mmCIF file of C-alpha atoms and ligand atoms in Angstrom:
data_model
loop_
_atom_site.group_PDB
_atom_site.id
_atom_site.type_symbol
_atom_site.label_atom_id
_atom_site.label_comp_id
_atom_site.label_asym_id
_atom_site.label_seq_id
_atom_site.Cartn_x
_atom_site.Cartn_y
_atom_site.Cartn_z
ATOM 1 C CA UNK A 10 -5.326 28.810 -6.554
ATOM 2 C CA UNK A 11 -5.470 25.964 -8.427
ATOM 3 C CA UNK A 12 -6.617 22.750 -7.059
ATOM 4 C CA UNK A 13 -3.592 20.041 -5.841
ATOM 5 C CA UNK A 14 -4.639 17.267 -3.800
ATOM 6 C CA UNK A 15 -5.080 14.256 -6.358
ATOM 7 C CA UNK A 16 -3.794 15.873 -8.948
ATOM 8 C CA UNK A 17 -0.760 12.813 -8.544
ATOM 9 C CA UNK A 18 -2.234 9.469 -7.009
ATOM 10 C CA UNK A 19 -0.530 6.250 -5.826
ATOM 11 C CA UNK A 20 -2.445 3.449 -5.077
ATOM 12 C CA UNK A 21 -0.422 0.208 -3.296
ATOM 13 C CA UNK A 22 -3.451 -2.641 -2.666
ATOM 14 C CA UNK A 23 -1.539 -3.390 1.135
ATOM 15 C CA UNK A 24 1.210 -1.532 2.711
ATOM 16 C CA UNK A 25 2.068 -1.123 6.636
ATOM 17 C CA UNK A 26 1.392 2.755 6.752
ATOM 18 C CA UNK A 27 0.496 4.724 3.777
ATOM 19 C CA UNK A 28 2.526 7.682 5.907
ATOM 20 C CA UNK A 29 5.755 5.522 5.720
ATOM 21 C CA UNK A 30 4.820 4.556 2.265
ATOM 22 C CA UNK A 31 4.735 7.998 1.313
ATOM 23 C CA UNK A 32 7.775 8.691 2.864
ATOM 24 C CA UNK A 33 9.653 6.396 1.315
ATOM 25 C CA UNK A 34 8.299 7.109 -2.211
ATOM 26 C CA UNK A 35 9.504 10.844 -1.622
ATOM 27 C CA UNK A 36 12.873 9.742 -1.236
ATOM 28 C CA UNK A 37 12.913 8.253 -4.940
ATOM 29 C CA UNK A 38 10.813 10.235 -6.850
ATOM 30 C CA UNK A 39 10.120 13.636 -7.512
ATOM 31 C CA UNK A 40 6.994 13.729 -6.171
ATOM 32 C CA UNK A 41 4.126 17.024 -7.209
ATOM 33 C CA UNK A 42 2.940 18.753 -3.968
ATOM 34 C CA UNK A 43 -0.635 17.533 -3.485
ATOM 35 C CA UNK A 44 0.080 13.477 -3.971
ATOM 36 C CA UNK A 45 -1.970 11.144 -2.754
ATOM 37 C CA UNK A 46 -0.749 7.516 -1.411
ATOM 38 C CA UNK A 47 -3.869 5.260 -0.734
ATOM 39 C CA UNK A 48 -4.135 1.871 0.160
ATOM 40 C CA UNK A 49 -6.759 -0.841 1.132
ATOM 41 C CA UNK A 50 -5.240 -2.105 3.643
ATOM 42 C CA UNK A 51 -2.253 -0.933 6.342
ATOM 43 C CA UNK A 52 -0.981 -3.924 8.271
ATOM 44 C CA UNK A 53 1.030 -1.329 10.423
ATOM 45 C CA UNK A 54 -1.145 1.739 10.868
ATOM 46 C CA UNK A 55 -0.194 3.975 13.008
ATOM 47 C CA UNK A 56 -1.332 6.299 15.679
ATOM 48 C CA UNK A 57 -0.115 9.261 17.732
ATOM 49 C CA UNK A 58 3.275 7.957 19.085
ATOM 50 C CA UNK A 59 3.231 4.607 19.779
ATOM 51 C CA UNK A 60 -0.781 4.057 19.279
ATOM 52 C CA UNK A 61 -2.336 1.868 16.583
ATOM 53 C CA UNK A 62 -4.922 2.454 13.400
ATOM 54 C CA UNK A 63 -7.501 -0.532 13.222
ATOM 55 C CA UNK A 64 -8.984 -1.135 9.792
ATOM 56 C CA UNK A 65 -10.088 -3.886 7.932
ATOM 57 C CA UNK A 66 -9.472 -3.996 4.533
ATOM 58 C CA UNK A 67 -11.013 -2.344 1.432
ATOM 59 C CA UNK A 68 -13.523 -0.559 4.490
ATOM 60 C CA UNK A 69 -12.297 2.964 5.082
ATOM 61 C CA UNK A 70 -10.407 5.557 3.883
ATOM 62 C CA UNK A 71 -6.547 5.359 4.560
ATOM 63 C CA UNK A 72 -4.695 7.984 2.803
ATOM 64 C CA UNK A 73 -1.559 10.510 3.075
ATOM 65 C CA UNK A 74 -1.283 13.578 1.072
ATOM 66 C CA UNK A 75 2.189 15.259 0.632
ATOM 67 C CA UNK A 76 2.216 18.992 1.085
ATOM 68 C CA UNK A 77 5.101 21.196 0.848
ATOM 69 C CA UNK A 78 3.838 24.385 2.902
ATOM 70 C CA UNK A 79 7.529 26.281 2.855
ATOM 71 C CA UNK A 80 5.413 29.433 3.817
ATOM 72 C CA UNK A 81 5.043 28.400 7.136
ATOM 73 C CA UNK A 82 7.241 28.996 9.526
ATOM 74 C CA UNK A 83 7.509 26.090 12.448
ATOM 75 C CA UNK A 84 6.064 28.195 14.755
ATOM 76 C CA UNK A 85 2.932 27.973 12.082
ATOM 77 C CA UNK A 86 3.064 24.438 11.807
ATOM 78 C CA UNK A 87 -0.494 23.913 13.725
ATOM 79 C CA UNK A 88 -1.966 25.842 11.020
ATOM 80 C CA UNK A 89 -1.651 22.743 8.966
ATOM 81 C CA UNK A 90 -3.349 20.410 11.639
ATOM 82 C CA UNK A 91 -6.492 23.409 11.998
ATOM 83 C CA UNK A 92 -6.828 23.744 7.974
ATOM 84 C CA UNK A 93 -6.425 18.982 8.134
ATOM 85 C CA UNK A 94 -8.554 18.685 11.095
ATOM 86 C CA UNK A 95 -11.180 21.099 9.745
ATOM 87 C CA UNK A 96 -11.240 19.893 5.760
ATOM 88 C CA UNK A 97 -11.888 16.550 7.406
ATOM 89 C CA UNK A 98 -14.645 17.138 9.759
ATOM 90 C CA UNK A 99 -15.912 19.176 7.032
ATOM 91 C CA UNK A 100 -15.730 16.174 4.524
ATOM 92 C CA UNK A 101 -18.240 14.055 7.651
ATOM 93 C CA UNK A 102 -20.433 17.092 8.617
ATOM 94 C CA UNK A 103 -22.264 17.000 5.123
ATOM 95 C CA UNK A 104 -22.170 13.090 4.695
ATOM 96 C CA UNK A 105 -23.543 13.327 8.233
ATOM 97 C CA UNK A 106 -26.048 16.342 8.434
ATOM 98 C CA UNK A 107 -28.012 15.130 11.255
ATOM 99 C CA UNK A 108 -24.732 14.688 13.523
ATOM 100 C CA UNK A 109 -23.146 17.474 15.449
ATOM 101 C CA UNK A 110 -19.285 16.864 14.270
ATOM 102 C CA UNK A 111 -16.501 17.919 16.377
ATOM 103 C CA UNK A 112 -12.646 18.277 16.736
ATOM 104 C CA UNK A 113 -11.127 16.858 19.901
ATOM 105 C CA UNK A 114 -8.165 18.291 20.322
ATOM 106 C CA UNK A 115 -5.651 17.928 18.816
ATOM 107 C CA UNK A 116 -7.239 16.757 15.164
ATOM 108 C CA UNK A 117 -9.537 13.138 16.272
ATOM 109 C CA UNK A 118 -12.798 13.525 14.802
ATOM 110 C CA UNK A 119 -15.588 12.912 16.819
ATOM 111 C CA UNK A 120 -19.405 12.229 16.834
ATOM 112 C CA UNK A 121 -21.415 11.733 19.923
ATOM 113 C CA UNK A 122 -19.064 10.222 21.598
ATOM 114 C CA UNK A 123 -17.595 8.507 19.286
ATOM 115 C CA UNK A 124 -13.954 8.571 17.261
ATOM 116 C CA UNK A 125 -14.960 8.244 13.307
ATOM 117 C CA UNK A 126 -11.658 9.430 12.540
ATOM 118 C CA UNK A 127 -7.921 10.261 12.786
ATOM 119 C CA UNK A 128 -5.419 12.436 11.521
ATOM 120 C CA UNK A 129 -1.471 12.074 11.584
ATOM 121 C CA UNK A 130 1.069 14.631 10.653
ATOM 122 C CA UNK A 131 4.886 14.054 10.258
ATOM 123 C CA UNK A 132 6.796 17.056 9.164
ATOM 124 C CA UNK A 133 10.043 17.814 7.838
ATOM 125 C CA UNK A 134 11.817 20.971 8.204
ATOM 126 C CA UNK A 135 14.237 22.927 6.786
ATOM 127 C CA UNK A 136 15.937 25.606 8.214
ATOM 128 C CA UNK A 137 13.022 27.601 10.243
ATOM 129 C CA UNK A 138 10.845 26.457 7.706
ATOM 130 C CA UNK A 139 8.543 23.344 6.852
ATOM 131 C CA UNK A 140 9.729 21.751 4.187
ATOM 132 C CA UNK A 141 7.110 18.382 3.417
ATOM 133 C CA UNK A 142 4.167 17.591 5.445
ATOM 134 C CA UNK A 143 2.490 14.231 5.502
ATOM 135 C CA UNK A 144 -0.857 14.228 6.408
ATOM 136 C CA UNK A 145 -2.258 10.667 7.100
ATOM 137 C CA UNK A 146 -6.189 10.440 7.175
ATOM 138 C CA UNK A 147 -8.080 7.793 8.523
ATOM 139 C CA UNK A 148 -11.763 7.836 8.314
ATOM 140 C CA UNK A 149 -14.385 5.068 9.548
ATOM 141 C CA UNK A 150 -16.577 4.432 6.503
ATOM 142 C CA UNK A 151 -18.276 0.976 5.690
ATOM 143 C CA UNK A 152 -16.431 -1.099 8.863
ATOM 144 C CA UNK A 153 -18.714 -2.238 11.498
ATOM 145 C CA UNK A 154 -17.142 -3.743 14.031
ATOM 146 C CA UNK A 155 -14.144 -2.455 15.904
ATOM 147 C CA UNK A 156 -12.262 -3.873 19.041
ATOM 148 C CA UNK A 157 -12.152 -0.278 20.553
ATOM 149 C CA UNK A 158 -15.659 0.674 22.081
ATOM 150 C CA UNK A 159 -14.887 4.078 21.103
ATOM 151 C CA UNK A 160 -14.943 3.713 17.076
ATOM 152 C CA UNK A 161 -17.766 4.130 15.079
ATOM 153 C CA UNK A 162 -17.930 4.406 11.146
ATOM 154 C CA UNK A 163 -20.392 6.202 9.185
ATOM 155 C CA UNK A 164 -22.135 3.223 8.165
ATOM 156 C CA UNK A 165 -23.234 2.395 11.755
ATOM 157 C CA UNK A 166 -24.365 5.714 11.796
ATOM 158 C CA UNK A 167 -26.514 5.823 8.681
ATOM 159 C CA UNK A 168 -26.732 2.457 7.914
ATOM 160 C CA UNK A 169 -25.475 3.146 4.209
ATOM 161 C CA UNK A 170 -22.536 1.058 2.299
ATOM 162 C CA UNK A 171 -20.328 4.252 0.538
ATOM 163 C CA UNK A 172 -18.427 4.195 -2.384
ATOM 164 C CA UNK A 173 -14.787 4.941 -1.539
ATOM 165 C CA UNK A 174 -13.366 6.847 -4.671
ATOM 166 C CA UNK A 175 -16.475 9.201 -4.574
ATOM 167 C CA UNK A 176 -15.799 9.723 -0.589
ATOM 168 C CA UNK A 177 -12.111 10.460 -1.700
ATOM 169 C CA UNK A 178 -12.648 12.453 -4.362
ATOM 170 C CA UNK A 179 -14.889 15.076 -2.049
ATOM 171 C CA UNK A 180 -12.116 14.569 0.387
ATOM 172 C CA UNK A 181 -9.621 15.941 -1.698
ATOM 173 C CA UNK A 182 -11.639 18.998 -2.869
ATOM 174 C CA UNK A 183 -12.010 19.823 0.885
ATOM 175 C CA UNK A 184 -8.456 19.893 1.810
ATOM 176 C CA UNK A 185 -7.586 21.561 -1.268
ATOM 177 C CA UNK A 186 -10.147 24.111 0.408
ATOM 178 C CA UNK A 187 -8.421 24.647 3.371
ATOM 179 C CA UNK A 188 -5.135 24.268 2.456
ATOM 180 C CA UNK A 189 -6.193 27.252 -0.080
ATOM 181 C CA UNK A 190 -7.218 29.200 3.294
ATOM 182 C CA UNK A 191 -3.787 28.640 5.026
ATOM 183 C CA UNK A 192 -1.814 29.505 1.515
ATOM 184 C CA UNK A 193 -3.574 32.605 1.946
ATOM 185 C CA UNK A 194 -2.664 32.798 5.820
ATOM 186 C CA UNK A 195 -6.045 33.134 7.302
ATOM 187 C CA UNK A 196 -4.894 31.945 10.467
ATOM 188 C CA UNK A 197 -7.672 33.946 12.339
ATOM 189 C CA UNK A 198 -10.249 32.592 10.928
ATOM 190 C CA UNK A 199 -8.831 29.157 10.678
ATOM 191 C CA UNK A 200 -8.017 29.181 14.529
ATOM 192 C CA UNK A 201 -12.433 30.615 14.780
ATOM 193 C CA UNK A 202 -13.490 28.101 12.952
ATOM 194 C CA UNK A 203 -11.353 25.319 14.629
ATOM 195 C CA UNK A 204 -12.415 26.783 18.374
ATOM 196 C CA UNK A 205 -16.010 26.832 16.517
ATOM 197 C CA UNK A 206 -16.011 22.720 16.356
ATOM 198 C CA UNK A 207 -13.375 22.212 19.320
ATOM 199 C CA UNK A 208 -14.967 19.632 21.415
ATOM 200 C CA UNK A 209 -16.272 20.511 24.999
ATOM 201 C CA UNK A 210 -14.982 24.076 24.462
ATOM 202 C CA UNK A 211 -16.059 26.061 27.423
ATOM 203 C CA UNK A 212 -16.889 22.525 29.517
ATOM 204 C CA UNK A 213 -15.451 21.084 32.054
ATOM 205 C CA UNK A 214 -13.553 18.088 30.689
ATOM 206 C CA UNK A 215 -11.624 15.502 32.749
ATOM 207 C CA UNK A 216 -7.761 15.331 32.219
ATOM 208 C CA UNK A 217 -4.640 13.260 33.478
ATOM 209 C CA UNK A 218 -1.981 15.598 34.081
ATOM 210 C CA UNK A 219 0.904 14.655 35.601
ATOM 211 C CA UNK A 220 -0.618 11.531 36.891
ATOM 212 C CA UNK A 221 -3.658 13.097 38.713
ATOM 213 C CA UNK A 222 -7.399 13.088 37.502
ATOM 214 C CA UNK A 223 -7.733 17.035 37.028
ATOM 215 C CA UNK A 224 -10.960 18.642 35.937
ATOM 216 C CA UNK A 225 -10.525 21.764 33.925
ATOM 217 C CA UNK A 226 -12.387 24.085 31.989
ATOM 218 C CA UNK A 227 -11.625 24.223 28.129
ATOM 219 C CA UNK A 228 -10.664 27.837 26.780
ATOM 220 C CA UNK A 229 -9.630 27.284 23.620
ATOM 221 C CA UNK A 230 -6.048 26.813 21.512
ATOM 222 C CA UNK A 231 -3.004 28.965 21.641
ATOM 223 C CA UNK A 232 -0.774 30.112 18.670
ATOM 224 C CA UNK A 233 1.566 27.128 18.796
ATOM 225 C CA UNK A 234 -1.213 24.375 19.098
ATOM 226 C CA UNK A 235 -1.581 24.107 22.442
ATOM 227 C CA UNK A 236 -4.758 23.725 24.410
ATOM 228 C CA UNK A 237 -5.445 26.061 27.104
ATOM 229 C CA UNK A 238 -7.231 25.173 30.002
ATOM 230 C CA UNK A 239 -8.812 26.562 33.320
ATOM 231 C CA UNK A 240 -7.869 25.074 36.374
ATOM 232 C CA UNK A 241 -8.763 26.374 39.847
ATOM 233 C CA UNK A 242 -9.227 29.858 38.742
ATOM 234 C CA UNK A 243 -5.744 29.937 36.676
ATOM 235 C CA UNK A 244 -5.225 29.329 33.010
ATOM 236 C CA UNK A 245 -2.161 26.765 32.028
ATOM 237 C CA UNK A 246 -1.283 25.411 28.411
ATOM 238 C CA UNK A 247 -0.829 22.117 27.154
ATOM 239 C CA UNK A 248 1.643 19.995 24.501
ATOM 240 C CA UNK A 249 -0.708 17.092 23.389
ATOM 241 C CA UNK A 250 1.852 14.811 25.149
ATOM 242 C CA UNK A 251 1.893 16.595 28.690
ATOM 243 C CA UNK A 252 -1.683 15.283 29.339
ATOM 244 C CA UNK A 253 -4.034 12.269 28.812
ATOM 245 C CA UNK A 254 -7.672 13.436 27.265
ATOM 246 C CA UNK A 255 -10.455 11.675 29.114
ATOM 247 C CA UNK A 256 -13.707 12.383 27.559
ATOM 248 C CA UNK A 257 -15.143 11.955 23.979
ATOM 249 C CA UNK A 258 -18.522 13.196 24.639
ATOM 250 C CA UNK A 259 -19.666 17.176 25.244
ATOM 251 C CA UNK A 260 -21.814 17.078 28.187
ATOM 252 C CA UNK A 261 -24.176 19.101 25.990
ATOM 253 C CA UNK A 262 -24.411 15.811 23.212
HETATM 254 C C1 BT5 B 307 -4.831 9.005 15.501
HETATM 255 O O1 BT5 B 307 -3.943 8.680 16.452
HETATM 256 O O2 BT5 B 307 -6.013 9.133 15.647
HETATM 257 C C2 BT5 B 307 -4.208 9.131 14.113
HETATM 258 C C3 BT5 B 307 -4.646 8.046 13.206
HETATM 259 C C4 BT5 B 307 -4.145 8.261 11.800
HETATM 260 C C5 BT5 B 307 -4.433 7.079 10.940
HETATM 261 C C6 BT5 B 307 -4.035 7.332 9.515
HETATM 262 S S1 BT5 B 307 -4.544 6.068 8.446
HETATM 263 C C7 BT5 B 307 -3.570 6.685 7.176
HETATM 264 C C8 BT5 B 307 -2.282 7.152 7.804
HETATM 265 N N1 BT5 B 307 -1.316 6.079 7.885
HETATM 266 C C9 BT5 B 307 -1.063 5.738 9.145
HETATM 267 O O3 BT5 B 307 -0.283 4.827 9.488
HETATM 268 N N2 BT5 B 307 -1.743 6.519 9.983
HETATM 269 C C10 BT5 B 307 -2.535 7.481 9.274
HETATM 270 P P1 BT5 B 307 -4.269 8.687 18.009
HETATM 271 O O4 BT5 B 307 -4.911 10.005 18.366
HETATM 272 O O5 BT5 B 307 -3.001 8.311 18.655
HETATM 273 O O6 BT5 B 307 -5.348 7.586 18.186
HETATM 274 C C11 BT5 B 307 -5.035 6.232 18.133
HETATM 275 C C12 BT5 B 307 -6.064 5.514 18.992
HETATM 276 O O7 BT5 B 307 -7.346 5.515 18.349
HETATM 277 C C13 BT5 B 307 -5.736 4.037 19.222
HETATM 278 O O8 BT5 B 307 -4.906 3.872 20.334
HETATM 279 C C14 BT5 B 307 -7.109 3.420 19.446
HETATM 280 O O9 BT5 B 307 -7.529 3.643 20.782
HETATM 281 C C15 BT5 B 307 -8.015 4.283 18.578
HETATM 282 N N3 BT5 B 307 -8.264 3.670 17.268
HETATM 283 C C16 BT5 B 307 -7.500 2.825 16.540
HETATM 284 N N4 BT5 B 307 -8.080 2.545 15.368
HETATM 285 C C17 BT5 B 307 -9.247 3.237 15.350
HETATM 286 C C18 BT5 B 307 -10.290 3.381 14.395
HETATM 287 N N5 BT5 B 307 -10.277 2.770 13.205
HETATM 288 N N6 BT5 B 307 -11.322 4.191 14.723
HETATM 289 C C19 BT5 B 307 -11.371 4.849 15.893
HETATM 290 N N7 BT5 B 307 -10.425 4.741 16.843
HETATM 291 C C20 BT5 B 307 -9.366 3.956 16.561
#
């Protein structure tokens, strides 16, 4: 198939979310599949509902690619996050070889116990089908200081200063990668290889569920996204809103 993220790039120097910039430049123009909004600055990045993105400017990578995956049907959706989630921490395993990269679920990226990076999805549907997909990327690169403990950038890692548009440019290969692999529908092997890098899989992690501290073994994802865990000998599944994720560290790391 041939290669679509980048192919059509926007660049706005400051904007408050390159997801809502995206958005909004959908609704004018006729935009190809595969474009790329990037900025240097958001001064309203956003999180998971109501959360936050921290990142000083001209530091990291802040991007949102349109997609247009009408092949999926909603109940397929996840397939996107697995194929995002997985071109990204592909993208930071080989700029950091000597790190162990996971996937906490949902789609943060982590690295010994630390979040290097973020990944936000906003669909729209149509009928029982997706119709456009933002995918918003955020990845720690040259920043190093953050005000949440938990952040970390690759350049506190390896002490380098990194080029954006190169970084970008491999980024884009590797989600044109994956996205290849769910055009295809490899959704077995995109689930394996997501359960490969899932975070604490098999551990006991500690959970908020309901408003009680709950420790639970990890067993892996289901078909609609959901995590499934182990609790007292019985197996329960989880929306990503129905419980708070404690831990960012494997107790193997
Ligand atoms: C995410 O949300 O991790 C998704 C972040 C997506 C950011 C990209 S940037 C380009 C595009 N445009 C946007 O407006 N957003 C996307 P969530 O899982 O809810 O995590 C948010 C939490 O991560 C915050 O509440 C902080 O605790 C923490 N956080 C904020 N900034 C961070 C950073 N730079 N590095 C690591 N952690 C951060």
């Amino acid at each position: 198939m041939n290669p679509i993220t980048g192919n059509h790039i926007i660049f706005i120097e400051e904007t408050g979310s390159t997801n809502e910039a995206l958005k909004l430049e959908e609704q004018f123009h006729q935009l190809p599949e595969g474009t790329v909004l990037y900025t240097h600055y958001q001064n309203k990045g956003k999180g998971q509902l109501d959360a936050k993105w921290e990142s000083e400017p001209a530091q990291n990578l802040l991007l949102s690619v349109l997609y247009a995956p009408k092949f999926l049907k909603i109940e397929a959706q996840m397939y996107l996050n697995l194929a995002v989630a997985l071109a990204c921490r592909h993208f930071l395993a080989e700029l950091l070889p000597e790190q162990t990269l996971r996937i906490k679920w949902p789609n943060d990226l982590v690295v010994n116990g630390h979040k290097i990076g973020g990944i936000l999805i906003e669909n729209s549907l149509a009928g029982s089908q997706l119709k456009t997909s933002i995918v918003g990327i955020g990845i720690n690169v040259n920043q190093l200081k953050f005000q949440y403990n938990q952040a970390i950038s690759l350049a506190q890692i390896t002490g380098k200063n990194y080029e954006l548009s190169v970084l970008r440019k491999r980024l884009y290969e590797l989600l044109d990668q994956y996205y290849t692999a769910l055009q295809l529908k490899k959704f077995d092997w995109l689930k394996n290889q997501y359960e490969n890098h899932l975070l604490q899989k098999g551990e006991t992690a500690v959970f908020i569920i309901n408003g009680q501290k709950k420790k639970a073994e990890i067993m892996g994802i289901g078909h609609q996204g959901k995590l499934f865990l182990m609790i007292d000998g019985e197996i329960f599944s989880f929306l990503n809103k129905e419980l708070v994720y404690c831990s960012l560290k494997s107790g193997n790391e």
